Short mmCIF file of C-alpha atoms in Angstrom, two decimals:
data_model
loop_
_atom_site.label_atom_id
_atom_site.label_comp_id
_atom_site.label_asym_id
_atom_site.label_seq_id
_atom_site.Cartn_x
_atom_site.Cartn_y
_atom_site.Cartn_z
CA UNK A 9 0.37 -0.15 6.35
CA UNK A 10 -0.66 -2.18 3.36
CA UNK A 11 0.45 -1.46 -0.12
CA UNK A 12 -1.99 -0.76 -2.91
CA UNK A 13 -1.58 -1.43 -6.59
CA UNK A 14 -3.29 1.49 -8.28
CA UNK A 15 -5.46 0.73 -11.33
CA UNK A 16 -2.81 2.30 -13.55
CA UNK A 17 -4.63 1.49 -16.75
CA UNK A 18 -7.04 4.22 -15.72
CA UNK A 19 -4.28 6.39 -17.07
CA UNK A 20 -3.25 4.22 -20.00
CA UNK A 21 -6.04 1.83 -20.96
CA UNK A 22 -9.28 3.52 -19.88
CA UNK A 23 -10.93 2.91 -23.22
CA UNK A 24 -10.22 -0.83 -22.95
CA UNK A 25 -11.84 -1.40 -19.56
CA UNK A 26 -14.76 -3.80 -19.68
CA UNK A 27 -16.58 -4.81 -16.53
CA UNK A 28 -18.25 -8.22 -16.35
CA UNK A 29 -19.87 -8.02 -12.89
CA UNK A 30 -23.52 -8.28 -13.80
CA UNK A 31 -25.01 -10.69 -11.29
CA UNK A 32 -27.09 -9.53 -8.32
CA UNK A 33 -25.05 -6.41 -7.60
CA UNK A 34 -25.67 -3.00 -9.20
CA UNK A 35 -24.65 -2.83 -12.86
CA UNK A 36 -20.98 -1.84 -12.83
CA UNK A 37 -21.38 1.12 -15.19
CA UNK A 38 -24.27 2.52 -13.14
CA UNK A 39 -22.41 2.05 -9.89
CA UNK A 40 -19.25 3.55 -11.30
CA UNK A 41 -20.92 6.74 -12.53
CA UNK A 42 -22.99 6.93 -9.36
CA UNK A 43 -19.91 6.67 -7.17
CA UNK A 44 -18.22 9.44 -9.13
CA UNK A 45 -21.21 11.72 -8.55
CA UNK A 46 -21.48 10.78 -4.88
CA UNK A 47 -17.77 11.39 -4.28
CA UNK A 48 -17.53 14.66 -6.19
CA UNK A 49 -15.02 16.89 -4.44
CA UNK A 50 -13.60 14.02 -2.38
CA UNK A 51 -11.64 12.13 -5.06
CA UNK A 52 -7.89 12.44 -5.36
CA UNK A 53 -6.46 14.01 -8.53
CA UNK A 54 -4.32 11.04 -9.48
CA UNK A 55 -3.52 12.17 -13.03
CA UNK A 56 -2.46 15.61 -11.85
CA UNK A 57 -0.18 14.09 -9.22
CA UNK A 58 1.48 11.76 -11.75
CA UNK A 59 2.17 14.60 -14.18
CA UNK A 60 3.71 16.75 -11.44
CA UNK A 61 5.80 13.92 -10.00
CA UNK A 62 7.05 12.80 -13.41
CA UNK A 63 8.11 16.36 -14.23
CA UNK A 64 10.08 16.58 -10.99
CA UNK A 65 12.04 13.45 -11.94
CA UNK A 66 13.20 14.68 -15.33
CA UNK A 67 16.01 16.87 -14.03
CA UNK A 68 17.53 14.13 -11.89
CA UNK A 69 17.21 11.58 -14.69
CA UNK A 70 19.16 13.85 -17.05
CA UNK A 71 21.83 15.31 -14.76
CA UNK A 72 22.15 12.45 -12.20
CA UNK A 73 23.93 14.58 -9.57
CA UNK A 74 24.18 11.58 -7.24
CA UNK A 75 26.66 9.99 -9.66
CA UNK A 76 29.22 12.51 -8.40
CA UNK A 77 28.85 11.41 -4.78
CA UNK A 78 31.00 8.72 -3.21
CA UNK A 79 29.33 5.73 -1.59
CA UNK A 80 30.10 7.27 1.80
CA UNK A 81 28.56 10.60 0.80
CA UNK A 82 25.42 8.88 -0.45
CA UNK A 83 25.09 7.10 2.88
CA UNK A 84 25.40 10.39 4.75
CA UNK A 85 22.81 12.13 2.55
CA UNK A 86 20.24 9.41 3.12
CA UNK A 87 20.81 9.06 6.86
CA UNK A 88 20.81 12.80 7.58
CA UNK A 89 17.68 13.30 5.52
CA UNK A 90 15.83 10.60 7.46
CA UNK A 91 17.10 11.96 10.78
CA UNK A 92 15.93 15.46 9.86
CA UNK A 93 12.58 14.11 8.71
CA UNK A 94 12.15 12.49 12.13
CA UNK A 95 12.98 15.83 13.77
CA UNK A 96 10.47 17.59 11.53
CA UNK A 97 7.74 15.14 12.44
CA UNK A 98 8.47 15.52 16.15
CA UNK A 99 8.42 19.31 15.87
CA UNK A 100 5.10 19.18 14.06
CA UNK A 101 3.66 16.92 16.75
CA UNK A 102 4.81 19.28 19.52
CA UNK A 103 3.21 22.24 17.78
CA UNK A 104 -0.05 20.37 17.25
CA UNK A 105 -0.11 19.31 20.90
CA UNK A 106 0.29 22.91 22.06
CA UNK A 107 -2.53 24.08 19.80
CA UNK A 108 -4.74 21.29 21.15
CA UNK A 109 -4.00 22.10 24.82
CA UNK A 110 -6.94 24.06 26.26
CA UNK A 111 -4.67 25.48 28.95
CA UNK A 112 -2.58 27.35 26.36
CA UNK A 113 -4.11 30.78 25.76
CA UNK A 114 -1.71 31.93 23.04
CA UNK A 115 -0.61 28.89 21.00
CA UNK A 116 0.66 31.05 18.15
CA UNK A 117 2.97 33.00 20.45
CA UNK A 118 4.11 29.95 22.35
CA UNK A 119 4.98 28.05 19.17
CA UNK A 120 6.54 30.90 17.19
CA UNK A 121 10.12 29.66 17.61
CA UNK A 122 9.10 26.06 17.05
CA UNK A 123 7.22 26.95 13.89
CA UNK A 124 10.23 28.82 12.58
CA UNK A 125 12.42 25.76 13.16
CA UNK A 126 9.80 23.51 11.57
CA UNK A 127 9.45 25.64 8.46
CA UNK A 128 13.22 25.94 8.00
CA UNK A 129 13.56 22.19 8.33
CA UNK A 130 10.73 21.65 5.82
CA UNK A 131 12.52 23.84 3.26
CA UNK A 132 15.76 21.94 3.80
CA UNK A 133 14.02 18.59 3.41
CA UNK A 134 12.28 19.71 0.22
CA UNK A 135 15.60 20.80 -1.26
CA UNK A 136 17.22 17.42 -0.51
CA UNK A 137 14.32 15.06 -1.17
CA UNK A 138 14.91 14.56 -4.90
CA UNK A 139 18.57 13.66 -4.42
CA UNK A 140 17.82 11.20 -1.61
CA UNK A 141 15.12 9.56 -3.72
CA UNK A 142 17.57 9.24 -6.62
CA UNK A 143 20.16 7.57 -4.38
CA UNK A 144 17.66 5.04 -3.05
CA UNK A 145 16.32 4.38 -6.54
CA UNK A 146 19.81 3.48 -7.75
CA UNK A 147 20.43 1.22 -4.78
CA UNK A 148 17.23 -0.74 -5.42
CA UNK A 149 18.00 -0.92 -9.14
CA UNK A 150 21.43 -2.39 -8.40
CA UNK A 151 19.73 -5.46 -6.90
CA UNK A 152 17.06 -5.70 -9.60
CA UNK A 153 19.74 -5.53 -12.29
CA UNK A 154 21.34 -8.65 -10.84
CA UNK A 155 18.06 -10.47 -11.52
CA UNK A 156 18.12 -9.47 -15.22
CA UNK A 157 15.13 -7.15 -15.13
CA UNK A 158 15.61 -4.97 -18.18
CA UNK A 159 18.41 -4.28 -20.63
CA UNK A 160 22.15 -3.70 -20.23
CA UNK A 161 21.90 -3.56 -16.46
CA UNK A 162 19.02 -1.07 -16.43
CA UNK A 163 15.82 -2.43 -14.89
CA UNK A 164 12.72 -1.70 -16.95
CA UNK A 165 10.82 0.21 -15.94
CA UNK A 166 13.38 2.20 -13.96
CA UNK A 167 12.64 2.53 -10.25
CA UNK A 168 11.06 5.94 -9.71
CA UNK A 169 9.22 7.08 -6.59
CA UNK A 170 8.31 10.22 -4.71
CA UNK A 171 7.68 10.66 -0.99
CA UNK A 172 4.36 12.42 -0.45
CA UNK A 173 1.05 12.36 1.39
CA UNK A 174 -0.93 9.36 0.18
CA UNK A 175 -4.59 9.38 -0.76
CA UNK A 176 -7.06 7.12 0.99
CA UNK A 177 -8.68 4.20 -0.80
CA UNK A 178 -12.39 3.41 -0.89
CA UNK A 179 -12.76 -0.37 -1.34
CA UNK A 180 -16.18 -1.74 -2.34
CA UNK A 181 -17.07 -5.41 -1.93
CA UNK A 182 -20.17 -7.47 -2.51
CA UNK A 183 -22.14 -8.27 0.63
CA UNK A 184 -23.00 -11.86 -0.23
CA UNK A 185 -19.36 -12.84 -0.66
CA UNK A 186 -15.96 -11.31 -0.12
CA UNK A 187 -15.06 -9.88 -3.53
CA UNK A 188 -13.78 -6.43 -4.43
CA UNK A 189 -15.94 -4.94 -7.18
CA UNK A 190 -14.91 -1.28 -7.18
CA UNK A 191 -12.56 1.28 -5.65
CA UNK A 192 -11.83 4.98 -5.64
CA UNK A 193 -8.86 7.10 -4.58
CA UNK A 194 -9.99 9.73 -2.06
CA UNK A 195 -8.44 12.99 -0.87
CA UNK A 196 -5.72 12.81 1.76
CA UNK A 197 -7.42 15.16 4.18
CA UNK A 198 -10.62 13.23 4.93
CA UNK A 199 -11.40 13.00 8.65
CA UNK A 200 -12.56 9.79 10.27
CA UNK A 201 -16.15 11.02 10.48
CA UNK A 202 -16.07 11.86 6.77
CA UNK A 203 -14.76 8.38 6.01
CA UNK A 204 -17.60 6.84 7.99
CA UNK A 205 -20.14 9.04 6.19
CA UNK A 206 -18.81 7.98 2.77
CA UNK A 207 -18.98 4.31 3.72
CA UNK A 208 -22.56 4.59 4.98
CA UNK A 209 -23.70 6.43 1.87
CA UNK A 210 -22.10 3.89 -0.46
CA UNK A 211 -23.42 0.91 1.51
CA UNK A 212 -26.97 2.22 1.62
CA UNK A 213 -27.08 3.36 -2.00
CA UNK A 214 -25.68 0.17 -3.57
CA UNK A 215 -26.29 -2.54 -0.92
CA UNK A 216 -22.56 -3.28 -0.74
CA UNK A 217 -19.84 -3.41 1.88
CA UNK A 218 -17.29 -0.59 1.77
CA UNK A 219 -14.19 0.54 3.61
CA UNK A 220 -12.10 3.71 3.45
CA UNK A 221 -8.57 2.67 4.34
CA UNK A 222 -5.07 4.14 4.35
CA UNK A 223 -2.51 2.47 2.10
CA UNK A 224 1.25 2.05 2.16
CA UNK A 225 2.02 2.98 -1.44
CA UNK A 226 0.62 3.48 -4.94
CA UNK A 227 1.91 1.89 -8.13
CA UNK A 228 1.58 5.02 -10.19
CA UNK A 229 4.63 6.01 -12.21
CA UNK A 230 6.52 7.50 -10.49
CA UNK A 231 5.40 5.45 -7.50
CA UNK A 232 3.71 7.29 -4.67
CA UNK A 233 5.25 6.52 -1.25
CA UNK A 234 4.38 7.94 2.18
CA UNK A 235 6.77 10.43 3.71
CA UNK A 236 8.38 8.34 6.44
CA UNK A 237 11.74 8.04 8.13
CA UNK A 238 11.49 4.23 8.16
CA UNK A 239 14.17 3.34 5.62
CA UNK A 240 13.23 -0.33 5.36
CA UNK A 241 9.64 0.59 4.64
CA UNK A 242 10.68 3.01 1.89
CA UNK A 243 12.92 0.43 0.20
CA UNK A 244 10.42 -2.41 0.44
CA UNK A 245 7.43 -0.33 -0.64
CA UNK A 246 9.28 1.14 -3.62
CA UNK A 247 10.22 -2.40 -4.64
CA UNK A 248 6.68 -3.69 -4.14
CA UNK A 249 5.19 -0.99 -6.35
CA UNK A 250 7.94 -1.43 -8.95
CA UNK A 251 6.91 -5.10 -9.18
CA UNK A 252 3.34 -4.03 -9.99
CA UNK A 253 4.65 -1.72 -12.70
CA UNK A 254 6.84 -4.49 -14.11
CA UNK A 255 3.78 -6.78 -14.30
CA UNK A 256 1.50 -4.04 -15.62
CA UNK A 257 0.98 -5.49 -19.11
CA UNK A 258 1.12 -9.14 -18.06
CA UNK A 259 -2.10 -11.16 -17.56
CA UNK A 260 -2.05 -10.61 -13.78
CA UNK A 261 -1.51 -6.89 -14.36
CA UNK A 262 -4.14 -6.38 -17.04
CA UNK A 263 -6.71 -8.36 -15.04
CA UNK A 264 -5.83 -6.88 -11.63
CA UNK A 265 -9.16 -5.12 -11.08
CA UNK A 266 -11.49 -7.56 -12.80
CA UNK A 267 -10.13 -10.85 -11.44
CA UNK A 268 -9.62 -11.49 -7.68
CA UNK A 269 -7.27 -14.38 -8.45
CA UNK A 270 -5.04 -12.24 -10.66
CA UNK A 271 -5.02 -9.57 -7.95
CA UNK A 272 -3.91 -12.02 -5.27
CA UNK A 273 -1.20 -13.47 -7.55
CA UNK A 274 0.02 -9.95 -8.27
CA UNK A 275 0.00 -8.76 -4.65
CA UNK A 276 1.53 -11.93 -3.21
CA UNK A 277 4.34 -11.87 -5.77
CA UNK A 278 5.01 -8.21 -5.00
CA UNK A 279 5.30 -8.95 -1.27
CA UNK A 280 7.78 -11.76 -1.96
CA UNK A 281 9.87 -9.48 -4.18
CA UNK A 282 9.85 -6.58 -1.73
CA UNK A 283 11.10 -8.77 1.10
CA UNK A 284 13.92 -10.36 -0.85
CA UNK A 285 15.11 -7.19 -2.57
CA UNK A 286 14.67 -5.10 0.58
CA UNK A 287 16.84 -7.47 2.59
CA UNK A 288 19.55 -7.43 -0.05
CA UNK A 289 19.57 -3.62 -0.30
CA UNK A 290 19.98 -3.37 3.47
CA UNK A 291 22.78 -5.93 3.53
CA UNK A 292 24.67 -4.11 0.79
CA UNK A 293 24.18 -0.47 1.75
CA UNK A 294 22.86 -0.27 5.33
CA UNK A 295 23.98 -3.45 7.13
CA UNK A 296 23.81 -1.81 10.55
CA UNK A 297 20.05 -1.27 10.09
CA UNK A 298 19.12 -4.91 9.47
CA UNK A 299 18.25 -5.55 13.12
CA UNK A 300 15.61 -2.81 13.03
CA UNK A 301 14.08 -3.90 9.72
CA UNK A 302 11.18 -5.75 11.30
CA UNK A 303 10.31 -2.71 13.39
CA UNK A 304 10.39 -0.47 10.33
CA UNK A 305 8.02 -2.74 8.41
CA UNK A 306 5.57 -3.52 11.20
CA UNK A 307 2.90 -0.85 11.43
CA UNK A 308 0.44 -2.94 13.40
CA UNK A 309 -0.36 -1.47 16.84
CA UNK A 310 1.10 -3.21 19.86
CA UNK A 311 -1.54 -5.24 21.69
CA UNK A 312 -2.24 -4.75 25.36
CA UNK A 313 -2.59 -8.48 25.94
CA UNK A 314 0.58 -10.14 24.71
CA UNK A 315 -1.08 -13.58 24.88
CA UNK A 316 -3.72 -12.60 22.29
CA UNK A 317 -3.18 -14.44 19.00
CA UNK A 318 -4.06 -11.81 16.40
CA UNK A 319 -3.27 -14.01 13.41
CA UNK A 320 -5.23 -16.96 14.73
CA UNK A 321 -8.22 -14.83 15.69
CA UNK A 322 -8.27 -13.04 12.35
CA UNK A 323 -8.00 -16.28 10.40
CA UNK A 324 -10.85 -17.75 12.45
CA UNK A 325 -12.93 -14.65 11.76
CA UNK A 326 -12.38 -14.85 8.01
CA UNK A 327 -13.22 -18.56 7.85
CA UNK A 328 -16.42 -18.17 9.87
CA UNK A 329 -17.51 -15.13 7.87
CA UNK A 330 -16.92 -17.03 4.61
CA UNK A 331 -18.99 -19.95 5.89
CA UNK A 332 -21.91 -17.76 6.95
CA UNK A 333 -21.91 -15.89 3.64
CA UNK A 334 -21.79 -19.15 1.70
CA UNK A 335 -24.97 -20.18 3.52
CA UNK A 336 -26.64 -16.89 2.57
CA UNK A 337 -26.67 -15.64 6.18
CA UNK A 338 -25.42 -12.16 5.29
CA UNK A 339 -26.84 -10.20 8.23
CA UNK A 340 -25.56 -12.81 10.68
CA UNK A 341 -22.10 -12.69 9.08
CA UNK A 342 -21.99 -8.91 9.41
CA UNK A 343 -23.06 -9.04 13.06
CA UNK A 344 -20.41 -11.67 13.69
CA UNK A 345 -17.65 -9.57 12.09
CA UNK A 346 -18.67 -6.57 14.21
CA UNK A 347 -18.53 -8.70 17.35
CA UNK A 348 -15.08 -9.89 16.38
CA UNK A 349 -13.97 -6.33 15.72
CA UNK A 350 -14.84 -5.53 19.34
CA UNK A 351 -12.61 -8.43 20.41
CA UNK A 352 -9.66 -7.05 18.43
CA UNK A 353 -10.18 -3.55 19.83
CA UNK A 354 -10.34 -4.92 23.38
CA UNK A 355 -6.94 -6.48 22.77
CA UNK A 356 -5.30 -3.32 21.48
CA UNK A 357 -5.86 -3.65 17.72
CA UNK A 358 -7.78 -0.53 16.75
CA UNK A 359 -9.60 -1.83 13.69
CA UNK A 360 -12.21 0.78 12.79
CA UNK A 361 -14.29 -1.46 10.55
CA UNK A 362 -14.23 -5.21 9.96
CA UNK A 363 -16.44 -6.25 7.06
CA UNK A 364 -16.43 -7.87 3.63
CA UNK A 365 -14.50 -4.96 2.13
CA UNK A 366 -11.82 -5.25 4.82
CA UNK A 367 -11.17 -8.88 3.89
CA UNK A 368 -11.45 -8.18 0.17
CA UNK A 369 -8.60 -5.67 0.50
CA UNK A 370 -6.28 -7.19 3.11
CA UNK A 371 -6.89 -10.79 2.03
CA UNK A 372 -5.20 -10.17 -1.33
CA UNK A 373 -1.77 -9.96 0.36
CA UNK A 374 -1.16 -13.65 0.98
CA UNK A 375 2.59 -14.20 1.19
CA UNK A 376 2.68 -15.55 4.76
CA UNK A 377 3.66 -19.20 5.31
CA UNK A 378 0.45 -21.02 6.16
CA UNK A 379 -1.63 -18.21 4.69
CA UNK A 380 -2.20 -14.59 5.70
CA UNK A 381 -4.76 -14.18 8.52
CA UNK A 382 -7.20 -12.19 6.40
CA UNK A 383 -6.98 -14.59 3.44
CA UNK A 384 -8.98 -17.48 4.90
CA UNK A 385 -8.81 -20.63 2.77
CA UNK A 386 -7.28 -18.84 -0.20
CA UNK A 387 -5.19 -21.28 -2.25
CA UNK A 388 -3.63 -18.68 -4.52
CA UNK A 389 -1.07 -17.26 -2.09
CA UNK A 390 0.37 -20.66 -1.09
CA UNK A 391 0.61 -21.63 -4.78
CA UNK A 392 2.57 -18.45 -5.52
CA UNK A 393 4.87 -19.19 -2.59
CA UNK A 394 5.41 -22.70 -3.92
CA UNK A 395 6.33 -21.26 -7.31
CA UNK A 396 8.93 -19.01 -5.67
CA UNK A 397 10.38 -21.96 -3.74
CA UNK A 398 10.83 -23.84 -7.00
CA UNK A 399 12.22 -20.96 -9.09
CA UNK A 400 16.05 -20.84 -9.19
CA UNK A 401 16.19 -17.04 -8.83
CA UNK A 402 13.93 -14.17 -7.89
CA UNK A 403 14.07 -12.88 -11.46
CA UNK A 404 13.01 -16.25 -12.84
CA UNK A 405 10.10 -16.31 -10.40
CA UNK A 406 8.79 -12.90 -11.45
CA UNK A 407 9.14 -13.73 -15.13
CA UNK A 408 7.08 -16.88 -14.52
CA UNK A 409 4.45 -14.82 -12.70
CA UNK A 410 4.28 -12.57 -15.76
CA UNK A 411 3.13 -15.58 -17.81
CA UNK A 412 0.27 -16.80 -15.59
CA UNK A 413 -3.25 -15.63 -14.90
CA UNK A 414 -5.21 -18.34 -13.11
CA UNK A 415 -4.65 -20.50 -10.04
CA UNK A 416 -4.28 -23.57 -12.27
CA UNK A 417 -1.57 -21.72 -14.23
CA UNK A 418 0.39 -21.11 -11.03
CA UNK A 419 -0.11 -24.66 -9.80
CA UNK A 420 1.05 -26.07 -13.12
CA UNK A 421 4.13 -23.85 -13.12
CA UNK A 422 5.02 -24.74 -9.52
CA UNK A 423 4.13 -28.42 -9.77
CA UNK A 424 1.82 -28.04 -6.76
#
């Protein structure tokens, strides 16, 4: 799952937002208000969630009950919580399977004992969740503090996250080139047919390319993380979103939505930070789990044909789509991307939609050596990687990122 940097200045700087996209796409203000009307009842209450989550953190921030636990006790609390969460998820899946089985005449009766176990486990998890989050927050902060993020050993902002059900994200791109021009947070409960209906309505109304996609995290404050038992994913995602919050008032943070280059700098830097900090947290607190880290972080479906080169095929698709769009052959580019989607599906990669919006979203995460598959010929990601290679420490790298905005800024700082 990919990680999303929420437009947090919706909450803090709404009055300062100015949109400059005025070319041959719908006027941004008209599109924005139109989208809000079209999506009425489907948008996620982001402000309400933030207020509720922040309130739930106050008690732990004041009393810090985890300070009274030994290192061994903290380890036990985290591991047992994640084990019980796995059990809860398996119980829920069993119950859902019974309800879906047409041969079961009385699913309620047959699942009564299972539902009782599930509900008891849910109550236990809810009671322990805040403490487990506080433990993991401190462990991540211990690494960040070593990189001099903050004051007197306290990273600023403090790491704060909550495990929850994540909203979906509607990404809107131009059709004539791959460029994100709008987005909306949508309710968690939308079905796949509802997602498809939203996309079709948006595309037809505004002559754009859209995609409703799940995300791996939200850089609200506290950060919104998915409820998962994958410890590596939790640690890395919390760190990724913290990086966005740290960069919030820097040029790449303030221009995240309006400037694709700033967005790619921001996202690529956050991926670099999450990997380095995540690895160090595991080595210090959960060394026995390092071997499974790659499995925790990899949410891509396993292909049926092991010989299929997903990265190569996706990179080829992005490059060809860019070339067709640059020549003004929009319809041909869209037909080509749909044909390529069928190829990925045939090889076990269940991509529901492959279009300009797909690349506008996934192409912003360009921290892979040689370039991320969905990024095409993007030069920003490699420049950010070069800056990290030159920086003496991770902290120095992030502080340099906080001072740049453009590709030329990054290249100048990295000497590339």
